[in-house]
Amino acid sequence: MKALARLDLTDAATFPSRRVEEWKYSDLKRFLREAPEPSGTAVVGAPGPFYDLGGDAIVFANGRPVGVKDYIASGDQTLRLRFISDATGTGHTAAARIVARPGARLLLLETHEGKGSTYVAHNKVEIDVAADAEVTRIVLTDEPDDAISVAEAEVKLEAGGRYRQTVVATGAKLQRHETRLRHGAEGADARVDGLYLLGGARHSDLTTVIDHIAPNGTTSQLIKGVVRDEARGVFQGKILVQKGADDTDARMGHHGLITSERGEIDVKPELIIYADEVQCAHGATVGTLDESALFYMQQRGISADEARALLTQAFLIEVVDRIEHEGAREVVREWLTARL
Amino acid sequence: MNMLSIDNLHVSVAEKPILKGLTLDVPAGEVHAIMGPNGAGKSTLGYSLSGRPGYEVTDGSASWNGQDLLDLDPAERAAAGLFLSFQYPIEIPGVPAMTFIRTALNAQKRARGEDEVSAPAFLKLVKAASQSLKMDFDMLKRPLNVGFSGGEKKRMEILQMALLEPSLLILDETDSGLDIDALRIVADGVNAMRSPERSMLVITHYQRLLDYIKPDRVHVLAGGRIVASGGPELAHELEAEGYDKFLPEAA
């Protein structure tokens, strides 16, 4: 296996192909042979889906920060982190850094908002969750079906820190959302959820690597996805429990629905455990919509399309219901419902 | 005149013929019982009339108020007034019962070109209907039928029936899984729906249900056909003598 170089949009030699194990379902090299020309400037248009929740904002337009690109949270704060792409055939990279100081509570509302076409976006964020801090990160992706988009997050979790993540992916030509979480100190707690809703020929790859290196850490993960048409959903979830990370409790679940003949879901759950006293579990299922439920709903007068949408929403909403923040949960619910 | 009219209906499931020339008329305002042994095709009749995928009509016709039912998809049949009460109502995880029923009611109204019912007006309707069925209103906020007992599921069917106000009711083994108190409540709910414009087809294996829902006519379904028809006394006769004499070849 080839070592994984850091992705750099200006250097085609760093574009992974499916021969790289971590990218086996998302062959970036196939879609992107050469480094794209850099994107020009973009105008920040509409205020984004989380505008009504207020708070501060960090905005990147085609990779360029509009104002600050780093944020230090203390106390109770809300931050909208917006990655805006408006380009055609060009590429751009953005990098943000977020720190939640000890005891802070940060609601991080991240959006990947794409216009234009065939652009390549590479958005990176580092998140440090200090001792006893709490970060709730909600990610919505809304990008054109011919765009390529790779998002990477490096999260570091300190003692007693709490990190909650919900990624809602709608895919692109190739869309990857990767989270690497360092569960680095005593008693930290993480919820690392995701959902994907894909149609057409869209592709979404949710990849998470959660590394437990300290004792008494907990991780809970629920990923759900629905794939229609010729779309393809990918979930790669790796949980490592290092030597000494005793009494780790980690649970991972992935449940997918394929509602078409040609849809595809690839799931790769991995639990790698070196510690002794741990509780780890994973479950993965992929199925189709329940035909008897569909008929029952139609018998009561609900059209086949509406019945499918209702069942799809009911299936996915479990992930949304796990969002602790009520205001954010309602925005996500409406955003998702509008896309069913 | 309003009427369910089934003529020479042939239905196959997985290419196996189940209904083999079933002919039956149910005039408006009448309640007809379909009785028969297991495997006679009773449930197949309900599913065929409501358009369940996999129930292939190979010959014959079925119409309601002169409208060809077999030409419509299941939701269109529902909008035309057909309601099938399931022997085993389906659980719909994640969809609250109230949301489900309102969605169904408004879908039917849209299909008929009528105005939708507003949320407050619907709430009033549901409250009244659930009270008369002695249902806990909180149950309606839970996902439809999920974790409900057999009796609760049947009551939920009757509640839907009361709110959707179908003109053609097909009750498939509505008595199965009910204790006597639940049976009485369910039967009262069905009887409250009797009206001169409404037809009912009550499918049952046992005579017991017909003590509570009195039929105008009783038909015996065996081997995929109606083999005998009569008044309510026929049900008692079947209860006493069994179905043996109607089976194609007595074993």
Coordinates of C-alpha atoms in Angstrom, one line a residue, chain A residues 53-57 71-80 98-101 103-109 134-137 325:
Chain A
L53 CA -29.3 31.2 14.2
G54 CA -27.1 34.3 14.4
G55 CA -23.6 34.2 15.9
D56 CA -20.3 35.0 14.3
A57 CA -19.2 34.0 10.8
Y71 CA -11.6 31.6 15.7
I72 CA -11.2 31.1 19.4
A73 CA -14.4 30.4 21.4
S74 CA -14.8 30.9 25.1
G75 CA -18.1 30.8 26.9
D76 CA -21.2 30.1 24.9
Q77 CA -20.8 30.9 21.2
T78 CA -22.2 30.2 17.7
L79 CA -20.0 30.3 14.6
R80 CA -21.1 29.9 11.1
I98 CA -11.2 26.7 15.4
V99 CA -10.3 26.5 19.1
A100 CA -12.8 26.0 21.9
R101 CA -11.1 27.1 25.1
G103 CA -15.2 25.1 29.4
A104 CA -16.4 26.8 26.1
R105 CA -19.6 25.7 24.4
L106 CA -19.4 26.3 20.6
L107 CA -22.1 25.6 18.1
L108 CA -20.2 25.3 14.8
L109 CA -22.5 25.5 11.8
E134 CA -18.1 21.3 24.0
V135 CA -18.2 21.7 20.3
T136 CA -21.3 20.8 18.3
R137 CA -20.5 20.8 14.6
H325 CA -29.3 21.9 19.8

